[in-house]
Amino acid sequence: MNAKTLKIEAARAALGQVEDGMKLGIGTGSTAEEFVRLLAERVTAGLKIIGVPTSERTAALCTELGVPLSTLDETPELDLTIDGADELDAALSLIKGGGGALLREKIVAASSARMVVIADKSKVVETLGAFPLPIEVNPFGLKATAIAVAKAANRVGLTGGLNLRMAGDKPFVTDGGHFILDASFGRIPDTRALSNALHAVPGVVEHGLFLGMADTAMIAGADGVEVLQAAR
């Protein structure tokens, strides 16, 4: 199976969690887009849901395919969010933000009764951190914030490069008008300590560690889709 096929199979498995009448958080990224395409087919066939997208990109695809949308202000409590991940471990801790939508993704997930992650098997790791951690920051005081982030990481035993994400020759700008620092810390043994340290930096808007948020993961591999459940 190629990567696209695996993404489709994970998305198809997650679609089985969607019930008529649900208020649904809809994620961002290549795997989430496969979910949107499958969801649209179900909507065309009569499924009644209302979706809250986690990015302008997802909103545009949903609109194109006829998936009915609301906003989080209009629909502040959701039944389920389905989204992808850049990395996940056995406890269903995640790194997200490779697509640049981590802030909205985290807000939507936190507003949901449940979160289901869809991914292919290559995204499952023993310890998070091989994928650079996205950190969404305010453009004001960028250099000072980057220095403070490096010091905060150092206090929890982590070092590594901080790279400002670019879009061509200009900084990448999130839907919220922020920049992203991609932090190459390597293995992160204590994700909670790093999360707390980053949240203490005033210029940090949010980071891509999603801890204790995912309830279920649908992991597609050559042998089919494996369902992982978070211990609660």
PDB file of C-alpha atoms in Angstrom:
ATOM      1  CA  MET A   1       0.000   0.000   0.000  1.00  0.00           C
ATOM      2  CA  ASN A   2       1.249   3.495  -0.756  1.00  0.00           C
ATOM      3  CA  ALA A   3       1.010   6.377   1.706  1.00  0.00           C
ATOM      4  CA  LYS A   4      -2.143   7.834   0.142  1.00  0.00           C
ATOM      5  CA  THR A   5      -3.953   4.502   0.359  1.00  0.00           C
ATOM      6  CA  LEU A   6      -3.027   4.149   4.031  1.00  0.00           C
ATOM      7  CA  LYS A   7      -4.331   7.635   4.759  1.00  0.00           C
ATOM      8  CA  ILE A   8      -7.614   6.805   3.057  1.00  0.00           C
ATOM      9  CA  GLU A   9      -7.990   3.588   5.046  1.00  0.00           C
ATOM     10  CA  ALA A  10      -7.344   5.364   8.363  1.00  0.00           C
ATOM     11  CA  ALA A  11      -9.858   8.050   7.392  1.00  0.00           C
ATOM     12  CA  ARG A  12     -12.426   5.430   6.385  1.00  0.00           C
ATOM     13  CA  ALA A  13     -12.080   3.694   9.749  1.00  0.00           C
ATOM     14  CA  ALA A  14     -12.605   6.985  11.596  1.00  0.00           C
ATOM     15  CA  LEU A  15     -15.679   7.744   9.518  1.00  0.00           C
ATOM     16  CA  GLY A  16     -17.325   4.818  11.306  1.00  0.00           C
ATOM     17  CA  GLN A  17     -17.218   6.930  14.492  1.00  0.00           C
ATOM     18  CA  VAL A  18     -19.392   9.647  12.936  1.00  0.00           C
ATOM     19  CA  GLU A  19     -23.091   9.479  13.742  1.00  0.00           C
ATOM     20  CA  ASP A  20     -26.074  11.331  12.341  1.00  0.00           C
ATOM     21  CA  GLY A  21     -26.610  14.693  14.018  1.00  0.00           C
ATOM     22  CA  MET A  22     -23.053  15.069  15.282  1.00  0.00           C
ATOM     23  CA  LYS A  23     -21.241  18.359  15.751  1.00  0.00           C
ATOM     24  CA  LEU A  24     -17.871  17.481  14.292  1.00  0.00           C
ATOM     25  CA  GLY A  25     -14.425  19.084  14.518  1.00  0.00           C
ATOM     26  CA  ILE A  26     -12.637  18.552  11.197  1.00  0.00           C
ATOM     27  CA  GLY A  27      -8.841  18.543  11.162  1.00  0.00           C
ATOM     28  CA  THR A  28      -6.161  19.828   8.827  1.00  0.00           C
ATOM     29  CA  GLY A  29      -3.543  18.044   6.747  1.00  0.00           C
ATOM     30  CA  SER A  30      -3.284  15.423   4.042  1.00  0.00           C
ATOM     31  CA  THR A  31      -4.902  12.610   6.054  1.00  0.00           C
ATOM     32  CA  ALA A  32      -7.675  14.891   7.308  1.00  0.00           C
ATOM     33  CA  GLU A  33      -8.365  15.904   3.716  1.00  0.00           C
ATOM     34  CA  GLU A  34      -8.977  12.253   2.809  1.00  0.00           C
ATOM     35  CA  PHE A  35     -11.434  12.137   5.695  1.00  0.00           C
ATOM     36  CA  VAL A  36     -13.226  15.233   4.361  1.00  0.00           C
ATOM     37  CA  ARG A  37     -13.613  13.603   0.947  1.00  0.00           C
ATOM     38  CA  LEU A  38     -15.137  10.461   2.455  1.00  0.00           C
ATOM     39  CA  LEU A  39     -17.314  12.515   4.793  1.00  0.00           C
ATOM     40  CA  ALA A  40     -18.629  14.515   1.844  1.00  0.00           C
ATOM     41  CA  GLU A  41     -19.759  11.307   0.156  1.00  0.00           C
ATOM     42  CA  ARG A  42     -21.723  10.373   3.275  1.00  0.00           C
ATOM     43  CA  VAL A  43     -23.236  13.860   3.471  1.00  0.00           C
ATOM     44  CA  THR A  44     -24.332  13.605  -0.161  1.00  0.00           C
ATOM     45  CA  ALA A  45     -25.951  10.270   0.717  1.00  0.00           C
ATOM     46  CA  GLY A  46     -27.942  11.886   3.531  1.00  0.00           C
ATOM     47  CA  LEU A  47     -25.752  12.029   6.651  1.00  0.00           C
ATOM     48  CA  LYS A  48     -26.656  15.054   8.765  1.00  0.00           C
ATOM     49  CA  ILE A  49     -23.693  16.639  10.538  1.00  0.00           C
ATOM     50  CA  ILE A  50     -22.341  20.114  11.158  1.00  0.00           C
ATOM     51  CA  GLY A  51     -18.603  20.610  10.860  1.00  0.00           C
ATOM     52  CA  VAL A  52     -16.221  23.048  12.520  1.00  0.00           C
ATOM     53  CA  PRO A  53     -12.992  23.266  10.487  1.00  0.00           C
ATOM     54  CA  THR A  54      -9.578  23.743  12.093  1.00  0.00           C
ATOM     55  CA  SER A  55      -8.168  25.869   9.263  1.00  0.00           C
ATOM     56  CA  GLU A  56      -9.117  28.035   6.318  1.00  0.00           C
ATOM     57  CA  ARG A  57      -7.720  25.307   4.071  1.00  0.00           C
ATOM     58  CA  THR A  58     -10.058  22.705   5.531  1.00  0.00           C
ATOM     59  CA  ALA A  59     -12.978  25.130   5.408  1.00  0.00           C
ATOM     60  CA  ALA A  60     -12.376  25.727   1.702  1.00  0.00           C
ATOM     61  CA  LEU A  61     -12.313  21.982   0.932  1.00  0.00           C
ATOM     62  CA  CYS A  62     -15.471  21.354   2.966  1.00  0.00           C
ATOM     63  CA  THR A  63     -17.267  24.184   1.172  1.00  0.00           C
ATOM     64  CA  GLU A  64     -16.140  22.871  -2.211  1.00  0.00           C
ATOM     65  CA  LEU A  65     -17.417  19.370  -1.412  1.00  0.00           C
ATOM     66  CA  GLY A  66     -20.676  20.412   0.238  1.00  0.00           C
ATOM     67  CA  VAL A  67     -19.928  19.616   3.897  1.00  0.00           C
ATOM     68  CA  PRO A  68     -22.044  21.983   6.021  1.00  0.00           C
ATOM     69  CA  LEU A  69     -19.985  24.198   8.331  1.00  0.00           C
ATOM     70  CA  SER A  70     -20.359  26.262  11.451  1.00  0.00           C
ATOM     71  CA  THR A  71     -17.893  28.215  13.575  1.00  0.00           C
ATOM     72  CA  LEU A  72     -16.719  27.451  17.078  1.00  0.00           C
ATOM     73  CA  ASP A  73     -18.470  30.611  18.266  1.00  0.00           C
ATOM     74  CA  GLU A  74     -21.751  29.370  16.819  1.00  0.00           C
ATOM     75  CA  THR A  75     -21.149  25.749  17.897  1.00  0.00           C
ATOM     76  CA  PRO A  76     -18.835  25.891  20.922  1.00  0.00           C
ATOM     77  CA  GLU A  77     -19.315  22.310  22.152  1.00  0.00           C
ATOM     78  CA  LEU A  78     -18.500  19.463  19.785  1.00  0.00           C
ATOM     79  CA  ASP A  79     -19.183  15.736  19.944  1.00  0.00           C
ATOM     80  CA  LEU A  80     -16.065  14.568  18.144  1.00  0.00           C
ATOM     81  CA  THR A  81     -12.935  15.862  16.429  1.00  0.00           C
ATOM     82  CA  ILE A  82     -11.150  13.797  13.795  1.00  0.00           C
ATOM     83  CA  ASP A  83      -7.648  14.964  12.901  1.00  0.00           C
ATOM     84  CA  GLY A  84      -4.257  13.696  11.840  1.00  0.00           C
ATOM     85  CA  ALA A  85      -0.900  13.795  13.634  1.00  0.00           C
ATOM     86  CA  ASP A  86       2.738  14.229  12.713  1.00  0.00           C
ATOM     87  CA  GLU A  87       3.798  11.830  15.484  1.00  0.00           C
ATOM     88  CA  LEU A  88       2.052   9.820  18.180  1.00  0.00           C
ATOM     89  CA  ASP A  89       3.200   7.453  20.892  1.00  0.00           C
ATOM     90  CA  ALA A  90       1.593   4.527  22.690  1.00  0.00           C
ATOM     91  CA  ALA A  91      -0.104   6.867  25.185  1.00  0.00           C
ATOM     92  CA  LEU A  92      -1.623   8.827  22.268  1.00  0.00           C
ATOM     93  CA  SER A  93       0.438  11.901  23.029  1.00  0.00           C
ATOM     94  CA  LEU A  94       0.861  13.778  19.771  1.00  0.00           C
ATOM     95  CA  ILE A  95       3.021  16.221  17.879  1.00  0.00           C
ATOM     96  CA  LYS A  96       0.886  18.286  15.527  1.00  0.00           C
ATOM     97  CA  GLY A  97       1.370  21.466  13.548  1.00  0.00           C
ATOM     98  CA  GLY A  98       3.253  20.351  10.469  1.00  0.00           C
ATOM     99  CA  GLY A  99       0.500  21.968   8.426  1.00  0.00           C
ATOM    100  CA  GLY A 100       0.602  25.148  10.465  1.00  0.00           C
ATOM    101  CA  ALA A 101      -2.855  24.886  12.068  1.00  0.00           C
ATOM    102  CA  LEU A 102      -1.887  23.731  15.556  1.00  0.00           C
ATOM    103  CA  LEU A 103      -3.548  26.553  17.515  1.00  0.00           C
ATOM    104  CA  ARG A 104      -6.963  26.130  15.923  1.00  0.00           C
ATOM    105  CA  GLU A 105      -6.564  22.346  15.988  1.00  0.00           C
ATOM    106  CA  LYS A 106      -5.927  22.415  19.732  1.00  0.00           C
ATOM    107  CA  ILE A 107      -8.812  24.802  20.444  1.00  0.00           C
ATOM    108  CA  VAL A 108     -11.225  22.636  18.447  1.00  0.00           C
ATOM    109  CA  ALA A 109      -9.973  19.402  20.030  1.00  0.00           C
ATOM    110  CA  ALA A 110     -10.300  20.885  23.529  1.00  0.00           C
ATOM    111  CA  SER A 111     -13.897  21.836  22.729  1.00  0.00           C
ATOM    112  CA  SER A 112     -14.773  18.248  21.799  1.00  0.00           C
ATOM    113  CA  ALA A 113     -16.047  15.401  23.919  1.00  0.00           C
ATOM    114  CA  ARG A 114     -13.729  13.018  22.047  1.00  0.00           C
ATOM    115  CA  MET A 115     -10.761  13.201  19.680  1.00  0.00           C
ATOM    116  CA  VAL A 116      -9.938  10.483  17.152  1.00  0.00           C
ATOM    117  CA  VAL A 117      -6.541  10.575  15.448  1.00  0.00           C
ATOM    118  CA  ILE A 118      -6.036   9.183  11.956  1.00  0.00           C
ATOM    119  CA  ALA A 119      -2.556   8.291  10.727  1.00  0.00           C
ATOM    120  CA  ASP A 120      -0.449   5.723   8.934  1.00  0.00           C
ATOM    121  CA  LYS A 121       1.862   3.456  10.869  1.00  0.00           C
ATOM    122  CA  SER A 122       4.967   5.519  10.059  1.00  0.00           C
ATOM    123  CA  LYS A 123       3.702   8.221  12.433  1.00  0.00           C
ATOM    124  CA  VAL A 124       3.840   5.946  15.500  1.00  0.00           C
ATOM    125  CA  VAL A 125       7.012   6.407  17.581  1.00  0.00           C
ATOM    126  CA  GLU A 126       8.341   5.159  20.891  1.00  0.00           C
ATOM    127  CA  THR A 127       9.230   8.683  22.077  1.00  0.00           C
ATOM    128  CA  LEU A 128       8.044  11.934  20.549  1.00  0.00           C
ATOM    129  CA  GLY A 129      10.527  14.334  19.039  1.00  0.00           C
ATOM    130  CA  ALA A 130      11.975  13.056  15.773  1.00  0.00           C
ATOM    131  CA  PHE A 131       9.514  15.363  14.026  1.00  0.00           C
ATOM    132  CA  PRO A 132      10.454  18.989  14.777  1.00  0.00           C
ATOM    133  CA  LEU A 133       8.056  20.482  17.323  1.00  0.00           C
ATOM    134  CA  PRO A 134       6.069  23.424  15.905  1.00  0.00           C
ATOM    135  CA  ILE A 135       5.788  26.365  18.296  1.00  0.00           C
ATOM    136  CA  GLU A 136       3.388  29.135  17.314  1.00  0.00           C
ATOM    137  CA  VAL A 137       4.709  32.539  18.375  1.00  0.00           C
ATOM    138  CA  ASN A 138       3.712  36.182  18.210  1.00  0.00           C
ATOM    139  CA  PRO A 139       5.657  38.061  15.525  1.00  0.00           C
ATOM    140  CA  PHE A 140       6.370  40.867  18.014  1.00  0.00           C
ATOM    141  CA  GLY A 141       9.672  40.258  19.769  1.00  0.00           C
ATOM    142  CA  LEU A 142      10.429  37.180  17.691  1.00  0.00           C
ATOM    143  CA  LYS A 143      14.145  37.071  18.494  1.00  0.00           C
ATOM    144  CA  ALA A 144      13.559  37.544  22.220  1.00  0.00           C
ATOM    145  CA  THR A 145      10.917  34.812  22.182  1.00  0.00           C
ATOM    146  CA  ALA A 146      13.253  32.429  20.348  1.00  0.00           C
ATOM    147  CA  ILE A 147      15.963  33.011  22.969  1.00  0.00           C
ATOM    148  CA  ALA A 148      13.437  32.443  25.770  1.00  0.00           C
ATOM    149  CA  VAL A 149      12.191  29.227  24.108  1.00  0.00           C
ATOM    150  CA  ALA A 150      15.747  27.896  23.851  1.00  0.00           C
ATOM    151  CA  LYS A 151      16.377  28.692  27.527  1.00  0.00           C
ATOM    152  CA  ALA A 152      13.082  27.069  28.569  1.00  0.00           C
ATOM    153  CA  ALA A 153      13.944  23.919  26.641  1.00  0.00           C
ATOM    154  CA  ASN A 154      17.428  23.871  28.128  1.00  0.00           C
ATOM    155  CA  ARG A 155      15.958  23.940  31.636  1.00  0.00           C
ATOM    156  CA  VAL A 156      14.220  20.617  30.925  1.00  0.00           C
ATOM    157  CA  GLY A 157      17.354  19.134  29.369  1.00  0.00           C
ATOM    158  CA  LEU A 158      16.669  19.768  25.686  1.00  0.00           C
ATOM    159  CA  THR A 159      18.772  21.508  23.059  1.00  0.00           C
ATOM    160  CA  GLY A 160      18.492  21.882  19.302  1.00  0.00           C
ATOM    161  CA  GLY A 161      17.944  24.305  16.484  1.00  0.00           C
ATOM    162  CA  LEU A 162      14.986  26.667  16.222  1.00  0.00           C
ATOM    163  CA  ASN A 163      14.062  27.441  12.636  1.00  0.00           C
ATOM    164  CA  LEU A 164      11.569  30.080  11.610  1.00  0.00           C
ATOM    165  CA  ARG A 165       9.163  28.434   9.178  1.00  0.00           C
ATOM    166  CA  MET A 166       9.228  30.149   5.814  1.00  0.00           C
ATOM    167  CA  ALA A 167       6.835  30.395   2.876  1.00  0.00           C
ATOM    168  CA  GLY A 168       9.144  31.239   0.032  1.00  0.00           C
ATOM    169  CA  ASP A 169      11.224  34.232   1.072  1.00  0.00           C
ATOM    170  CA  LYS A 170       8.803  35.371   3.806  1.00  0.00           C
ATOM    171  CA  PRO A 171       7.857  33.895   7.177  1.00  0.00           C
ATOM    172  CA  PHE A 172       4.959  31.450   7.097  1.00  0.00           C
ATOM    173  CA  VAL A 173       1.916  33.107   8.698  1.00  0.00           C
ATOM    174  CA  THR A 174      -0.742  31.012  10.444  1.00  0.00           C
ATOM    175  CA  ASP A 175      -4.477  31.589  10.115  1.00  0.00           C
ATOM    176  CA  GLY A 176      -4.229  33.478  13.406  1.00  0.00           C
ATOM    177  CA  GLY A 177      -1.535  35.823  12.090  1.00  0.00           C
ATOM    178  CA  HIS A 178       1.367  34.236  13.984  1.00  0.00           C
ATOM    179  CA  PHE A 179       4.755  32.765  13.050  1.00  0.00           C
ATOM    180  CA  ILE A 180       5.995  29.221  13.695  1.00  0.00           C
ATOM    181  CA  LEU A 181       9.328  28.137  15.129  1.00  0.00           C
ATOM    182  CA  ASP A 182      10.150  24.507  14.308  1.00  0.00           C
ATOM    183  CA  ALA A 183      12.196  23.129  17.198  1.00  0.00           C
ATOM    184  CA  SER A 184      14.553  20.212  16.511  1.00  0.00           C
ATOM    185  CA  PHE A 185      14.915  19.011  20.102  1.00  0.00           C
ATOM    186  CA  GLY A 186      15.126  15.324  19.262  1.00  0.00           C
ATOM    187  CA  ARG A 187      13.658  12.820  21.738  1.00  0.00           C
ATOM    188  CA  ILE A 188      11.446  14.472  24.361  1.00  0.00           C
ATOM    189  CA  PRO A 189      11.468  12.206  27.444  1.00  0.00           C
ATOM    190  CA  ASP A 190       9.229  14.488  29.551  1.00  0.00           C
ATOM    191  CA  THR A 191       6.632  16.053  27.269  1.00  0.00           C
ATOM    192  CA  ARG A 192       4.644  17.535  30.148  1.00  0.00           C
ATOM    193  CA  ALA A 193       7.677  19.379  31.518  1.00  0.00           C
ATOM    194  CA  LEU A 194       8.432  20.814  28.084  1.00  0.00           C
ATOM    195  CA  SER A 195       4.794  21.808  27.579  1.00  0.00           C
ATOM    196  CA  ASN A 196       4.746  23.693  30.867  1.00  0.00           C
ATOM    197  CA  ALA A 197       8.093  25.360  30.148  1.00  0.00           C
ATOM    198  CA  LEU A 198       6.955  26.594  26.729  1.00  0.00           C
ATOM    199  CA  HIS A 199       3.629  27.861  28.016  1.00  0.00           C
ATOM    200  CA  ALA A 200       5.548  30.016  30.511  1.00  0.00           C
ATOM    201  CA  VAL A 201       7.214  31.980  27.674  1.00  0.00           C
ATOM    202  CA  PRO A 202       5.097  35.120  27.043  1.00  0.00           C
ATOM    203  CA  GLY A 203       5.671  35.191  23.274  1.00  0.00           C
ATOM    204  CA  VAL A 204       4.563  31.582  22.799  1.00  0.00           C
ATOM    205  CA  VAL A 205       0.952  31.430  21.644  1.00  0.00           C
ATOM    206  CA  GLU A 206       0.736  27.607  21.615  1.00  0.00           C
ATOM    207  CA  HIS A 207       2.854  24.548  20.857  1.00  0.00           C
ATOM    208  CA  GLY A 208       2.287  21.313  18.980  1.00  0.00           C
ATOM    209  CA  LEU A 209       2.364  18.884  21.918  1.00  0.00           C
ATOM    210  CA  PHE A 210      -1.170  17.506  22.298  1.00  0.00           C
ATOM    211  CA  LEU A 211      -1.119  15.721  25.642  1.00  0.00           C
ATOM    212  CA  GLY A 212      -4.085  13.840  27.081  1.00  0.00           C
ATOM    213  CA  MET A 213      -6.369  15.014  24.276  1.00  0.00           C
ATOM    214  CA  ALA A 214      -6.704  12.025  21.936  1.00  0.00           C
ATOM    215  CA  ASP A 215      -8.991   9.193  23.016  1.00  0.00           C
ATOM    216  CA  THR A 216      -8.583   6.859  20.038  1.00  0.00           C
ATOM    217  CA  ALA A 217      -6.205   6.462  17.105  1.00  0.00           C
ATOM    218  CA  MET A 218      -6.899   4.690  13.824  1.00  0.00           C
ATOM    219  CA  ILE A 219      -3.493   3.541  12.539  1.00  0.00           C
ATOM    220  CA  ALA A 220      -3.353   2.157   9.014  1.00  0.00           C
ATOM    221  CA  GLY A 221      -0.651  -0.295   8.021  1.00  0.00           C
ATOM    222  CA  ALA A 222      -0.061  -3.055   5.506  1.00  0.00           C
ATOM    223  CA  ASP A 223      -2.041  -5.486   7.692  1.00  0.00           C
ATOM    224  CA  GLY A 224      -5.081  -3.224   8.079  1.00  0.00           C
ATOM    225  CA  VAL A 225      -6.196  -0.590  10.557  1.00  0.00           C
ATOM    226  CA  GLU A 226      -5.183  -0.915  14.198  1.00  0.00           C
ATOM    227  CA  VAL A 227      -7.298   0.854  16.814  1.00  0.00           C
ATOM    228  CA  LEU A 228      -5.377   2.278  19.770  1.00  0.00           C
ATOM    229  CA  GLN A 229      -7.120   3.549  22.897  1.00  0.00           C
ATOM    230  CA  ALA A 230      -5.689   5.997  25.392  1.00  0.00           C
ATOM    231  CA  ALA A 231      -5.535   4.837  28.989  1.00  0.00           C
ATOM    232  CA  ARG A 232      -7.697   7.060  31.155  1.00  0.00           C
TER     233      ARG A 232
END
